Tab-separated table of C-alpha atoms in Angstrom:
chain	number	residue	atom	x	y	z
A	11	MET	CA	16.538	17.921	-13.520
A	12	THR	CA	14.583	15.081	-12.488
A	13	ARG	CA	10.517	15.790	-11.434
A	14	PHE	CA	9.766	15.618	-7.677
A	15	LYS	CA	7.179	18.309	-8.132
A	16	HIS	CA	4.050	15.879	-7.773
A	17	LEU	CA	5.489	13.360	-5.360
A	18	LEU	CA	5.262	15.482	-2.509
A	19	GLY	CA	1.650	16.382	-2.919
A	20	LEU	CA	0.455	12.776	-4.450
A	21	LEU	CA	2.779	10.002	-3.134
A	22	ILE	CA	2.170	10.618	0.511
A	23	ILE	CA	-1.737	10.340	-0.009
A	24	PHE	CA	-1.533	7.220	-2.890
A	25	SER	CA	1.362	5.287	-1.608
A	26	SER	CA	0.333	1.772	-1.501
A	27	PHE	CA	0.190	1.167	2.395
A	28	SER	CA	1.609	3.169	5.556
A	29	SER	CA	3.125	1.512	8.423
A	30	LEU	CA	0.305	0.386	11.138
A	31	ALA	CA	1.825	1.934	14.383
A	32	ALA	CA	4.021	4.666	15.521
A	33	ALA	CA	7.604	3.684	16.068
A	34	THR	CA	7.013	2.659	19.917
A	35	ILE	CA	8.324	-0.876	20.987
A	36	ALA	CA	7.875	-3.064	23.966
A	37	ASP	CA	9.492	-1.897	27.194
A	38	GLU	CA	12.348	-4.940	27.016
A	39	GLN	CA	13.587	-3.313	23.458
A	40	LEU	CA	17.395	-3.153	23.114
A	41	PRO	CA	18.219	0.649	22.575
A	42	PHE	CA	19.808	1.324	18.992
A	43	ASP	CA	23.350	2.627	20.249
A	44	SER	CA	23.880	-0.927	22.317
A	45	THR	CA	22.939	-3.470	19.272
A	46	SER	CA	25.577	-5.852	18.066
A	47	ASN	CA	25.985	-6.173	14.179
A	48	GLU	CA	26.838	-9.560	14.255
A	49	GLU	CA	24.799	-10.749	17.431
A	50	LYS	CA	21.813	-13.089	17.194
A	51	PRO	CA	18.815	-12.329	19.248
A	52	SER	CA	17.972	-13.822	22.193
A	53	ARG	CA	15.519	-11.623	23.828
A	54	ASN	CA	12.763	-8.946	22.577
A	55	GLY	CA	14.307	-6.222	21.183
A	56	ILE	CA	16.079	-4.392	18.018
A	57	TYR	CA	19.139	-5.660	16.226
A	58	SER	CA	20.971	-4.955	13.508
A	59	LEU	CA	22.943	-7.088	10.721
A	60	LYS	CA	25.659	-6.254	8.126
A	61	VAL	CA	24.786	-7.381	4.444
A	62	PRO	CA	26.280	-6.699	0.961
A	63	LYS	CA	25.486	-3.338	-0.226
A	64	ASN	CA	25.173	-4.852	-3.438
A	65	HIS	CA	24.416	-8.887	-2.843
A	66	LYS	CA	25.911	-9.958	-6.485
A	67	SER	CA	29.256	-8.390	-4.799
A	68	PRO	CA	28.969	-10.292	-1.458
A	69	ASP	CA	32.815	-9.721	-0.598
A	70	GLY	CA	32.506	-5.649	-1.163
A	71	GLU	CA	30.875	-2.828	0.798
A	72	LYS	CA	28.810	-3.784	3.295
A	73	VAL	CA	25.690	-2.102	5.044
A	74	ASP	CA	23.712	-2.404	8.322
A	75	ILE	CA	19.636	-3.540	8.129
A	76	TYR	CA	17.838	-3.396	11.516
A	77	TYR	CA	15.168	-5.543	12.518
A	78	PHE	CA	12.636	-6.302	15.928
A	79	PHE	CA	13.220	-9.578	16.940
A	80	HIS	CA	10.443	-10.902	19.102
A	81	LYS	CA	10.929	-14.369	20.808
A	82	ALA	CA	8.307	-17.052	20.608
A	83	THR	CA	6.563	-17.644	23.983
A	84	SER	CA	6.698	-21.126	24.269
A	85	GLU	CA	9.521	-22.716	23.214
A	86	SER	CA	7.944	-26.178	22.993
A	87	ASP	CA	5.216	-25.161	20.529
A	88	ARG	CA	7.784	-23.137	18.235
A	89	ILE	CA	7.453	-23.631	14.330
A	90	GLY	CA	9.952	-21.396	13.169
A	91	LEU	CA	10.208	-17.428	11.914
A	92	LEU	CA	7.531	-15.108	10.512
A	93	PHE	CA	8.680	-11.944	8.458
A	94	PHE	CA	6.440	-9.033	8.412
A	95	ASN	CA	6.312	-6.445	6.074
A	96	PHE	CA	3.474	-3.406	6.061
A	97	GLY	CA	4.308	-2.226	2.481
A	98	GLY	CA	5.214	1.268	1.212
A	99	PRO	CA	7.463	0.881	-0.560
A	100	GLY	CA	8.660	3.395	2.201
A	101	SER	CA	6.615	2.074	5.405
A	102	ASP	CA	9.361	0.651	7.936
A	103	ALA	CA	8.202	-2.562	9.659
A	104	ILE	CA	9.566	-1.791	13.564
A	105	GLY	CA	7.266	0.908	13.632
A	106	GLY	CA	4.029	-1.447	13.125
A	107	ALA	CA	6.004	-4.244	15.678
A	108	GLU	CA	4.159	-3.454	18.834
A	109	TYR	CA	0.462	-2.933	17.070
A	110	MET	CA	1.107	-6.019	15.035
A	111	ILE	CA	1.962	-8.588	18.131
A	112	LYS	CA	-0.638	-7.165	19.952
A	113	ALA	CA	-3.263	-8.042	17.122
A	114	LEU	CA	-1.801	-11.563	16.512
A	115	PRO	CA	-3.720	-14.477	18.188
A	116	VAL	CA	-1.799	-15.999	21.371
A	117	SER	CA	-1.014	-19.028	19.292
A	118	ILE	CA	1.086	-17.375	16.375
A	119	THR	CA	3.052	-15.295	19.396
A	120	LYS	CA	3.474	-18.388	21.226
A	121	SER	CA	4.542	-20.515	18.070
A	122	PHE	CA	6.613	-17.897	15.826
A	123	ASP	CA	9.558	-15.777	16.309
A	124	LEU	CA	8.523	-12.430	14.900
A	125	ILE	CA	11.034	-10.607	12.645
A	126	PHE	CA	9.998	-6.931	11.651
A	127	LEU	CA	12.834	-6.471	8.958
A	128	ASP	CA	13.059	-2.648	8.062
A	129	PRO	CA	13.660	-2.140	4.382
A	130	ARG	CA	16.782	-0.606	3.020
A	131	GLY	CA	15.620	3.377	3.122
A	132	THR	CA	13.483	3.091	5.895
A	133	GLY	CA	13.792	3.123	9.587
A	134	LYS	CA	17.581	3.275	10.859
A	135	SER	CA	18.558	0.911	7.749
A	136	ALA	CA	20.582	1.204	4.906
A	137	PHE	CA	20.090	4.763	3.128
A	138	ALA	CA	17.341	5.947	5.591
A	139	ASN	CA	19.509	8.828	7.108
A	140	GLU	CA	20.728	9.700	3.529
A	141	ILE	CA	17.068	9.704	2.260
A	142	ARG	CA	16.145	11.909	5.103
A	143	LYS	CA	18.969	14.584	4.701
A	144	TYR	CA	17.807	14.333	0.479
A	145	ALA	CA	14.073	14.884	1.525
A	146	ASN	CA	15.051	17.977	3.625
A	147	GLU	CA	16.886	19.499	0.450
A	148	VAL	CA	14.269	18.648	-2.245
A	149	ARG	CA	11.717	20.508	0.516
A	150	LYS	CA	13.802	23.775	0.680
A	151	CYS	CA	14.600	23.635	-2.966
A	152	LYS	CA	10.926	22.231	-4.621
A	153	GLU	CA	9.680	26.095	-4.697
A	154	LYS	CA	12.120	27.108	-6.967
A	155	GLN	CA	12.448	24.267	-8.968
A	156	THR	CA	16.071	23.826	-8.406
A	157	CYS	CA	16.229	20.375	-7.641
A	158	ASP	CA	18.963	18.599	-9.136
A	159	THR	CA	18.442	14.969	-7.491
A	160	ASP	CA	20.508	12.626	-10.528
A	161	ALA	CA	23.361	12.288	-8.743
A	162	PHE	CA	21.839	11.066	-5.298
A	163	ILE	CA	19.183	8.832	-6.968
A	164	LYS	CA	21.992	7.428	-9.489
A	165	ASP	CA	24.188	6.480	-6.221
A	166	ILE	CA	21.258	4.429	-4.108
A	167	ALA	CA	18.677	3.644	-6.717
A	168	PRO	CA	20.378	-0.017	-7.729
A	169	TYR	CA	20.977	-0.802	-4.084
A	170	MET	CA	17.106	-0.090	-2.825
A	171	GLY	CA	15.249	-2.219	-5.126
A	172	THR	CA	12.691	-5.061	-4.179
A	173	ASN	CA	15.625	-7.765	-5.345
A	174	ALA	CA	18.004	-6.053	-2.552
A	175	VAL	CA	15.329	-6.259	0.233
A	176	ALA	CA	14.642	-9.857	-0.635
A	177	ASP	CA	18.252	-10.630	-0.664
A	178	ASP	CA	18.592	-8.949	2.889
A	179	MET	CA	15.619	-11.020	4.049
A	180	ASP	CA	17.469	-14.243	3.076
A	181	ALA	CA	20.574	-13.223	4.611
A	182	LEU	CA	18.592	-12.749	7.851
A	183	ARG	CA	16.958	-16.149	7.509
A	184	GLU	CA	20.623	-17.607	7.180
A	185	HIS	CA	21.927	-15.918	10.200
A	186	LEU	CA	19.052	-16.604	12.129
A	187	GLY	CA	20.056	-20.266	11.780
A	188	GLU	CA	16.402	-21.184	9.801
A	189	ASP	CA	16.076	-23.151	6.385
A	190	LYS	CA	12.685	-21.703	5.764
A	191	ILE	CA	10.771	-18.780	6.591
A	192	SER	CA	7.022	-17.976	7.159
A	193	TYR	CA	5.607	-14.620	5.801
A	194	LEU	CA	3.327	-12.047	5.998
A	195	GLY	CA	3.097	-9.156	3.427
A	196	TYR	CA	0.579	-6.411	2.686
A	197	SER	CA	0.244	-4.262	-0.123
A	198	TYR	CA	4.121	-3.897	-1.583
A	199	GLY	CA	4.857	-6.346	0.691
A	200	THR	CA	3.217	-9.169	-1.563
A	201	ARG	CA	5.331	-8.000	-4.461
A	202	LEU	CA	8.796	-7.889	-1.987
A	203	GLY	CA	6.954	-11.563	-0.781
A	204	SER	CA	5.952	-12.911	-4.242
A	205	ILE	CA	9.830	-11.839	-5.356
A	206	TYR	CA	11.355	-13.749	-2.213
A	207	ALA	CA	9.135	-16.487	-3.056
A	208	GLU	CA	10.578	-16.597	-6.848
A	209	ARG	CA	14.091	-16.261	-5.935
A	210	TYR	CA	14.499	-18.545	-2.893
A	211	PRO	CA	11.331	-21.170	-3.561
A	212	ASP	CA	12.900	-23.777	-1.187
A	213	ARG	CA	13.067	-21.081	1.436
A	214	ILE	CA	9.241	-20.457	1.839
A	215	ARG	CA	7.461	-22.271	4.483
A	216	ALA	CA	4.347	-20.272	3.941
A	217	ALA	CA	3.379	-16.664	2.652
A	218	VAL	CA	0.430	-14.880	3.120
A	219	LEU	CA	0.069	-11.859	0.253
A	220	ASP	CA	-2.375	-9.599	1.780
A	221	SER	CA	-3.896	-6.742	-0.483
A	222	SER	CA	-1.648	-8.177	-3.493
A	223	MET	CA	0.035	-6.239	-6.124
A	224	SER	CA	-0.461	-7.323	-9.515
A	225	PRO	CA	2.539	-9.221	-10.971
A	226	ILE	CA	1.550	-8.873	-14.551
A	227	PHE	CA	2.334	-5.145	-14.882
A	228	GLU	CA	5.902	-4.274	-15.583
A	229	ASN	CA	5.900	-0.501	-15.366
A	230	GLU	CA	4.401	2.073	-12.767
A	231	GLY	CA	2.382	3.321	-15.707
A	232	GLY	CA	0.582	-0.017	-16.197
A	233	LEU	CA	-0.388	-0.019	-12.631
A	234	ASP	CA	-1.418	3.326	-12.780
A	235	ILE	CA	-3.770	2.963	-15.889
A	236	ASP	CA	-5.317	-0.026	-14.463
A	237	MET	CA	-6.099	1.541	-10.792
A	238	ALA	CA	-7.951	4.485	-12.542
A	239	LYS	CA	-10.850	1.607	-13.358
A	240	ASN	CA	-10.213	0.656	-9.537
A	241	TYR	CA	-10.937	4.266	-8.402
A	242	GLU	CA	-13.810	4.255	-10.275
A	243	LYS	CA	-15.404	1.258	-9.120
A	244	ILE	CA	-15.191	2.358	-6.020
A	245	ALA	CA	-16.635	6.278	-6.486
A	246	GLU	CA	-19.413	4.377	-7.997
A	247	TYR	CA	-20.105	2.535	-4.637
A	248	ARG	CA	-19.191	5.253	-2.462
A	249	LEU	CA	-21.545	7.281	-4.404
A	250	ASN	CA	-24.592	4.707	-3.872
A	251	TYR	CA	-24.788	3.836	-7.420
A	252	ARG	CA	-26.492	7.288	-8.247
A	253	PHE	CA	-24.941	7.682	-11.869
A	254	GLU	CA	-26.484	10.962	-12.230
A	255	ARG	CA	-24.040	11.772	-9.015
A	256	LEU	CA	-20.961	10.497	-11.184
A	257	LYS	CA	-22.120	12.333	-14.326
A	258	LYS	CA	-22.180	15.201	-12.519
A	259	LEU	CA	-18.065	14.288	-11.292
A	260	ARG	CA	-17.448	13.411	-14.754
A	261	ASN	CA	-18.544	17.206	-16.021
A	262	MET	CA	-16.682	18.779	-13.120
A	263	VAL	CA	-13.437	16.991	-13.755
A	264	GLY	CA	-14.171	18.027	-17.423
A	265	ILE	CA	-14.094	21.525	-16.269
A	266	VAL	CA	-10.879	21.845	-14.145
A	267	ARG	CA	-9.163	19.513	-17.025
A	268	ASN	CA	-9.600	22.168	-19.300
A	269	LYS	CA	-8.037	24.681	-16.827
A	270	SER	CA	-11.283	26.667	-15.712
A	271	ASN	CA	-12.271	26.730	-12.035
A	272	TYR	CA	-15.558	25.256	-10.825
A	273	GLN	CA	-18.270	27.319	-9.807
A	274	THR	CA	-20.646	26.335	-7.344
A	275	ASN	CA	-24.162	27.633	-6.807
A	276	ASP	CA	-23.565	29.221	-3.434
A	277	GLY	CA	-20.179	31.034	-4.709
A	278	TYR	CA	-17.332	28.408	-4.047
A	279	SER	CA	-14.725	28.080	-6.731
A	280	PHE	CA	-13.230	24.813	-6.875
A	281	ASP	CA	-9.535	24.259	-8.879
A	282	LYS	CA	-8.220	21.394	-10.446
A	283	LYS	CA	-6.450	20.499	-6.913
A	284	ASN	CA	-9.677	20.942	-5.200
A	285	ILE	CA	-11.386	18.703	-7.453
A	286	TYR	CA	-8.697	15.814	-7.329
A	287	THR	CA	-8.637	15.850	-3.436
A	288	LEU	CA	-12.339	15.375	-3.788
A	289	LEU	CA	-11.754	12.360	-5.769
A	290	TYR	CA	-9.173	11.160	-3.480
A	291	PHE	CA	-11.931	11.591	-0.465
A	292	LEU	CA	-14.019	9.550	-2.010
A	293	VAL	CA	-11.630	6.489	-2.223
A	294	GLU	CA	-10.666	7.256	1.008
A	295	LYS	CA	-10.397	3.854	3.421
A	296	ASP	CA	-13.566	3.069	5.657
A	297	ASN	CA	-13.496	3.678	9.404
A	298	GLN	CA	-13.003	-0.400	10.190
A	299	ASP	CA	-14.560	0.044	13.689
A	300	SER	CA	-18.137	1.512	13.418
A	301	ILE	CA	-18.645	4.663	11.157
A	302	ASP	CA	-20.712	3.903	8.251
A	303	TRP	CA	-19.236	6.086	4.982
A	304	PHE	CA	-23.166	6.610	4.014
A	305	LYS	CA	-23.679	8.425	7.570
A	306	SER	CA	-20.015	10.788	7.597
A	307	LYS	CA	-20.057	14.251	7.143
A	308	MET	CA	-17.745	13.696	3.933
A	309	TYR	CA	-20.630	11.500	2.168
A	310	ALA	CA	-23.336	14.292	3.158
A	311	ALA	CA	-20.785	16.813	2.096
A	312	ILE	CA	-19.857	15.429	-1.610
A	313	THR	CA	-23.419	14.460	-2.207
A	314	LYS	CA	-24.935	17.933	-1.423
A	315	LEU	CA	-22.072	19.022	-3.766
A	316	LEU	CA	-22.974	16.540	-6.360
A	317	ASP	CA	-26.861	16.694	-5.898
A	318	THR	CA	-27.587	20.361	-5.281
A	319	ASP	CA	-24.413	21.847	-6.551
A	320	GLU	CA	-23.802	23.741	-2.750
A	321	GLY	CA	-19.899	23.356	-2.198
A	322	LYS	CA	-19.437	25.042	1.390
A	323	ASP	CA	-19.692	21.923	3.486
A	324	PHE	CA	-17.077	20.187	1.388
A	325	HIS	CA	-14.782	23.395	1.111
A	326	ASP	CA	-15.076	22.665	5.099
A	327	ILE	CA	-13.863	19.560	5.285
A	328	TYR	CA	-11.223	20.043	2.238
A	329	ILE	CA	-10.043	22.914	4.670
A	330	GLN	CA	-9.567	20.847	7.815
A	331	LYS	CA	-7.958	17.948	5.906
A	332	GLN	CA	-5.441	19.526	3.624
A	333	LYS	CA	-3.541	21.386	6.784
A	334	LYS	CA	-3.794	17.598	8.258
A	335	GLN	CA	-2.178	15.979	5.256
A	336	GLN	CA	0.508	19.004	4.800
A	337	GLU	CA	1.643	17.790	8.260
A	338	GLN	CA	2.094	14.154	7.476
A	339	GLN	CA	3.893	15.134	4.167
A	340	GLU	CA	6.253	17.287	6.246
A	341	GLN	CA	6.881	14.427	8.449
A	342	SER	CA	7.102	11.720	6.135
A	343	THR	CA	9.829	10.470	3.775
A	344	MET	CA	7.506	7.459	2.076
A	345	GLY	CA	7.153	9.739	-0.968
A	346	PHE	CA	10.857	9.429	-1.603
A	347	VAL	CA	11.237	6.004	-1.087
A	348	TYR	CA	8.611	5.366	-3.291
A	349	PRO	CA	9.849	6.228	-6.759
A	350	ILE	CA	13.200	4.916	-6.056
A	351	VAL	CA	11.870	1.518	-5.459
A	352	SER	CA	9.014	1.473	-8.033
A	353	CYS	CA	11.570	2.818	-10.580
A	354	THR	CA	14.287	0.550	-9.844
A	355	ASP	CA	12.096	-2.452	-9.956
A	356	GLU	CA	10.438	-2.035	-13.111
A	357	ILE	CA	10.669	-4.710	-16.206
A	358	THR	CA	10.043	-2.809	-19.396
A	359	PRO	CA	10.402	1.052	-18.402
A	360	LEU	CA	8.146	3.456	-20.449
A	361	THR	CA	10.188	6.377	-22.453
A	362	ASN	CA	9.475	9.478	-21.480
A	363	GLU	CA	7.063	10.390	-23.996
A	364	GLU	CA	5.184	7.035	-23.172
A	365	ILE	CA	5.092	8.666	-19.677
A	366	SER	CA	3.588	11.807	-20.532
A	367	ASN	CA	0.929	10.677	-22.738
A	368	GLU	CA	-2.145	10.971	-21.044
A	369	ASP	CA	-4.530	9.089	-23.265
A	370	LYS	CA	-4.335	6.101	-21.791
A	371	TYR	CA	-5.441	6.946	-18.397
A	372	TRP	CA	-8.296	8.867	-19.638
A	373	GLN	CA	-9.459	6.001	-21.595
A	374	SER	CA	-9.384	3.864	-18.554
A	375	SER	CA	-11.463	6.552	-16.706
A	376	MET	CA	-13.029	9.920	-17.456
A	377	ILE	CA	-12.778	10.519	-13.742
A	378	TYR	CA	-10.236	9.304	-12.552
A	379	GLY	CA	-7.719	9.452	-15.880
A	380	GLY	CA	-6.290	13.007	-14.927
A	381	LEU	CA	-5.389	12.330	-11.583
A	382	LEU	CA	-3.408	9.018	-12.055
A	383	PHE	CA	-1.857	10.378	-14.634
A	384	GLU	CA	-0.068	13.098	-12.536
A	385	ARG	CA	0.659	10.417	-10.180
A	386	SER	CA	2.286	8.187	-12.858
A	387	GLN	CA	5.388	10.898	-13.385
A	388	THR	CA	7.275	9.177	-11.193
A	389	CYS	CA	9.835	7.590	-13.395
A	390	LEU	CA	9.895	10.546	-15.884
A	391	ASN	CA	13.490	11.528	-16.729
A	392	TRP	CA	15.091	8.214	-14.717
A	393	LYS	CA	18.725	7.996	-15.448
A	394	ALA	CA	19.608	5.396	-12.553
A	395	GLU	CA	20.271	1.915	-13.079
A	396	ARG	CA	17.606	-0.456	-12.587
A	397	SER	CA	17.162	-3.881	-10.954
A	398	PRO	CA	14.379	-5.296	-12.512
A	399	ILE	CA	11.933	-7.785	-10.812
A	400	ALA	CA	10.815	-11.024	-11.869
A	401	SER	CA	8.096	-11.364	-14.442
A	402	ALA	CA	4.513	-13.147	-13.938
A	403	ASP	CA	6.140	-15.754	-16.112
A	404	ASP	CA	9.213	-16.060	-13.660
A	405	ILE	CA	6.644	-16.179	-10.821
A	406	ASN	CA	4.625	-18.617	-12.708
A	407	ARG	CA	7.636	-21.027	-13.155
A	408	SER	CA	9.068	-21.019	-9.945
A	409	ILE	CA	6.731	-21.271	-7.226
A	410	SER	CA	4.704	-24.337	-6.453
A	411	SER	CA	4.007	-24.297	-2.738
A	412	ASN	CA	0.744	-22.983	-1.507
A	413	ILE	CA	0.286	-19.460	-1.130
A	414	LEU	CA	-2.729	-17.684	0.549
A	415	ILE	CA	-3.926	-14.443	-1.371
A	416	ILE	CA	-6.206	-11.900	0.385
A	417	GLY	CA	-7.819	-9.198	-2.133
A	418	GLY	CA	-10.366	-6.746	-0.905
A	419	ARG	CA	-13.469	-6.080	-3.495
A	420	TYR	CA	-13.314	-2.303	-2.842
A	421	ASP	CA	-9.421	-2.284	-2.322
A	422	PRO	CA	-8.380	1.426	-2.868
A	423	ASN	CA	-4.689	0.611	-2.799
A	424	THR	CA	-4.636	-2.187	-4.560
A	425	ALA	CA	-7.300	-3.349	-7.061
A	426	TYR	CA	-9.297	-6.652	-6.495
A	427	ASN	CA	-8.148	-7.864	-10.093
A	428	TRP	CA	-4.669	-7.321	-8.818
A	429	ALA	CA	-5.038	-10.074	-6.428
A	430	GLU	CA	-6.836	-12.230	-9.004
A	431	ASP	CA	-3.941	-11.512	-11.221
A	432	MET	CA	-1.328	-13.004	-8.304
A	433	HIS	CA	-3.825	-15.736	-7.810
A	434	LYS	CA	-3.790	-16.780	-11.738
A	435	THR	CA	-0.122	-16.345	-11.547
A	436	ILE	CA	0.547	-18.530	-8.627
A	437	LYS	CA	-1.438	-21.691	-9.588
A	438	SER	CA	-1.179	-23.263	-6.496
A	439	SER	CA	-2.572	-20.177	-4.663
A	440	THR	CA	-5.658	-19.676	-2.870
A	441	LEU	CA	-7.844	-16.428	-2.861
A	442	ILE	CA	-9.802	-15.140	-0.101
A	443	THR	CA	-11.785	-12.440	-1.201
A	444	VAL	CA	-13.156	-9.763	1.455
A	445	ASP	CA	-16.537	-7.789	0.705
A	446	GLY	CA	-19.528	-6.086	2.515
A	447	TYR	CA	-19.871	-3.557	5.314
A	448	ASN	CA	-17.293	-1.094	5.290
A	449	SER	CA	-15.310	-2.717	3.158
A	450	VAL	CA	-13.476	0.011	1.365
A	451	LEU	CA	-10.297	-1.390	3.400
A	452	HIS	CA	-6.792	-2.295	2.684
A	453	GLY	CA	-4.774	-4.927	4.783
A	454	PHE	CA	-7.313	-7.345	5.927
A	455	SER	CA	-5.380	-9.956	8.230
A	456	PHE	CA	-5.659	-9.355	12.001
A	457	SER	CA	-7.438	-6.147	11.596
A	458	GLY	CA	-10.700	-7.269	12.709
A	459	THR	CA	-12.133	-9.385	10.163
A	460	LYS	CA	-12.806	-12.588	12.228
A	461	CYS	CA	-13.583	-14.950	8.931
A	462	VAL	CA	-9.973	-13.607	7.316
A	463	ASP	CA	-8.050	-13.905	10.526
A	464	GLU	CA	-9.105	-17.658	11.231
A	465	ILE	CA	-8.293	-18.487	7.897
A	466	THR	CA	-4.889	-17.072	7.712
A	467	THR	CA	-3.902	-18.002	11.369
A	468	ARG	CA	-4.991	-22.090	10.033
A	469	TYR	CA	-3.086	-21.217	7.033
A	470	LEU	CA	-0.144	-20.218	8.961
A	471	PHE	CA	-0.226	-23.455	11.327
A	472	ASN	CA	-0.687	-25.783	8.442
A	473	PRO	CA	0.375	-24.386	4.857
A	474	SER	CA	0.349	-27.292	3.591
A	475	LYS	CA	-3.401	-28.015	3.968
A	476	LYS	CA	-5.133	-26.602	0.539
A	477	ILE	CA	-7.981	-24.249	1.547
A	478	SER	CA	-10.639	-23.540	-1.080
A	479	ASP	CA	-11.257	-20.165	-2.463
A	480	THR	CA	-13.530	-18.494	-0.219
A	481	THR	CA	-15.616	-15.049	0.231
A	482	CYS	CA	-15.292	-13.600	3.742
A	483	LYS	CA	-18.109	-11.060	4.286
A	484	ARG	CA	-17.766	-7.889	6.816
A	485	SER	CA	-20.855	-7.515	8.900
A	486	PRO	CA	-22.637	-4.268	10.235
A	487	PRO	CA	-21.146	-4.127	14.181
A	488	ASN	CA	-24.149	-5.012	16.951
A	489	ASN	CA	-24.851	-1.112	17.039
A	490	GLN	CA	-25.572	-0.852	13.513
A	491	MET	CA	-28.189	-3.559	14.031
A	492	SER	CA	-31.266	-1.491	14.865
A	493	SER	CA	-31.543	0.706	12.185
A	494	PRO	CA	-30.396	-1.736	9.078
A	495	LYS	CA	-33.111	-1.094	6.511
A	496	ASN	CA	-30.370	1.453	4.107
A	497	TRP	CA	-27.770	-1.009	4.652
A	498	ARG	CA	-29.960	-4.157	3.532
A	499	GLU	CA	-31.161	-1.691	0.590
A	500	ARG	CA	-27.370	-0.944	-0.617
A	501	VAL	CA	-26.443	-4.468	-0.016
A	502	GLU	CA	-28.967	-5.619	-2.245
A	503	TYR	CA	-28.837	-2.775	-4.918
A	504	GLU	CA	-25.257	-3.641	-5.007
A	505	ARG	CA	-26.004	-7.262	-5.722
A	506	LEU	CA	-28.541	-6.561	-8.587
A	507	SER	CA	-25.994	-4.095	-10.471
A	508	LYS	CA	-22.781	-5.474	-10.232
A	509	PRO	CA	-21.930	-6.639	-13.971
């Protein structure tokens, strides 16, 4: 009996990066039922390609992978192929194609054929239908805890890992007749990009690893333990560096950790689920447009709870959010693809005893340790064959090209130090750091940060030209500048209090 009890509630919330847009493509798309497995794309649309189910047995069983192709709008300016991956693992790419195409500079859509490949288990690519059926069965049996998922996972997991998807990418590159590709990957897509570059170093023209995962952690446990520290750092910033609030929060976590409910002065009772959800709210992404976290209803409700021990406002927001999250969970299969890919990728798997040991999580953060420990149960009782990805040493030895790495100082999904880890591992890389107003964000290229967009665009056009490590500061929009006093105070306080 494998443990999917936690996945339905936690993996949707904490998985690395969701697709950038709904699955709506341009009017000129080809419908799925008219695609040809071996047809080379000549116009914008969805295509499919047959690839080996197991790339180690190229003459064996074949499976279909689907991709959206957007042709360079200027043949005379065409440079080559630009692949995209929006993370997860468990997010499709075709669903984000329309959004991404509209967000890109005209110079890029003129010069690159854009490729949005749905990884195995997503969209209509291999194993996606099976996973949807499997997800529905697990949802039906989860309350009774009668889910016997071992057979299903053992059958598909060996063919779902990052190595398989990287090999699919190269099969598509070859099918399209190109010697090299350019690549832009977000979050988990940075793992995929680095693994592709390690496996096929001579076939990478340029690679942007945006919101990078760390290559130095060899299992899910290591990532989650380190993430607990990152969450606490973001919570400090989100609570305006008021350490009495952090102390109160730590006290509340301690109470629910001891299996008691936390009682507020105004009569509200919060259990562990409530408090852990509050912890998640503290590290939610900022609104990228204009809403200042420090002026938000969420900030007001949480600080009222921590400052005056009044829980009504937070309780009301919690009820509204829970309903929305439940609807998202019921519609998504990311929480099922995520563990299959992540556990298949592990280089040094932990034993069940190591996975079940909470101590290291609480040592990492006395606030976020328990929440991350619950998420870390992903690979407990794992019985399927693994396909370990390359280690940091392997990546270091294989990649010598100039790679562009982007990391956010307060990234809530991939810690900033993970981008630093990737930068140190790929010696020839450049690191762009994002900081400043509304910077609790994830995924920065072509999402409204002008400095990042300009650097990324220059790099994609000339990846051989070395770019210096740079910090891009996000600024408040013009409509916030009329009352900047509090913002200036926060920036200055942050600067002085940084370790």
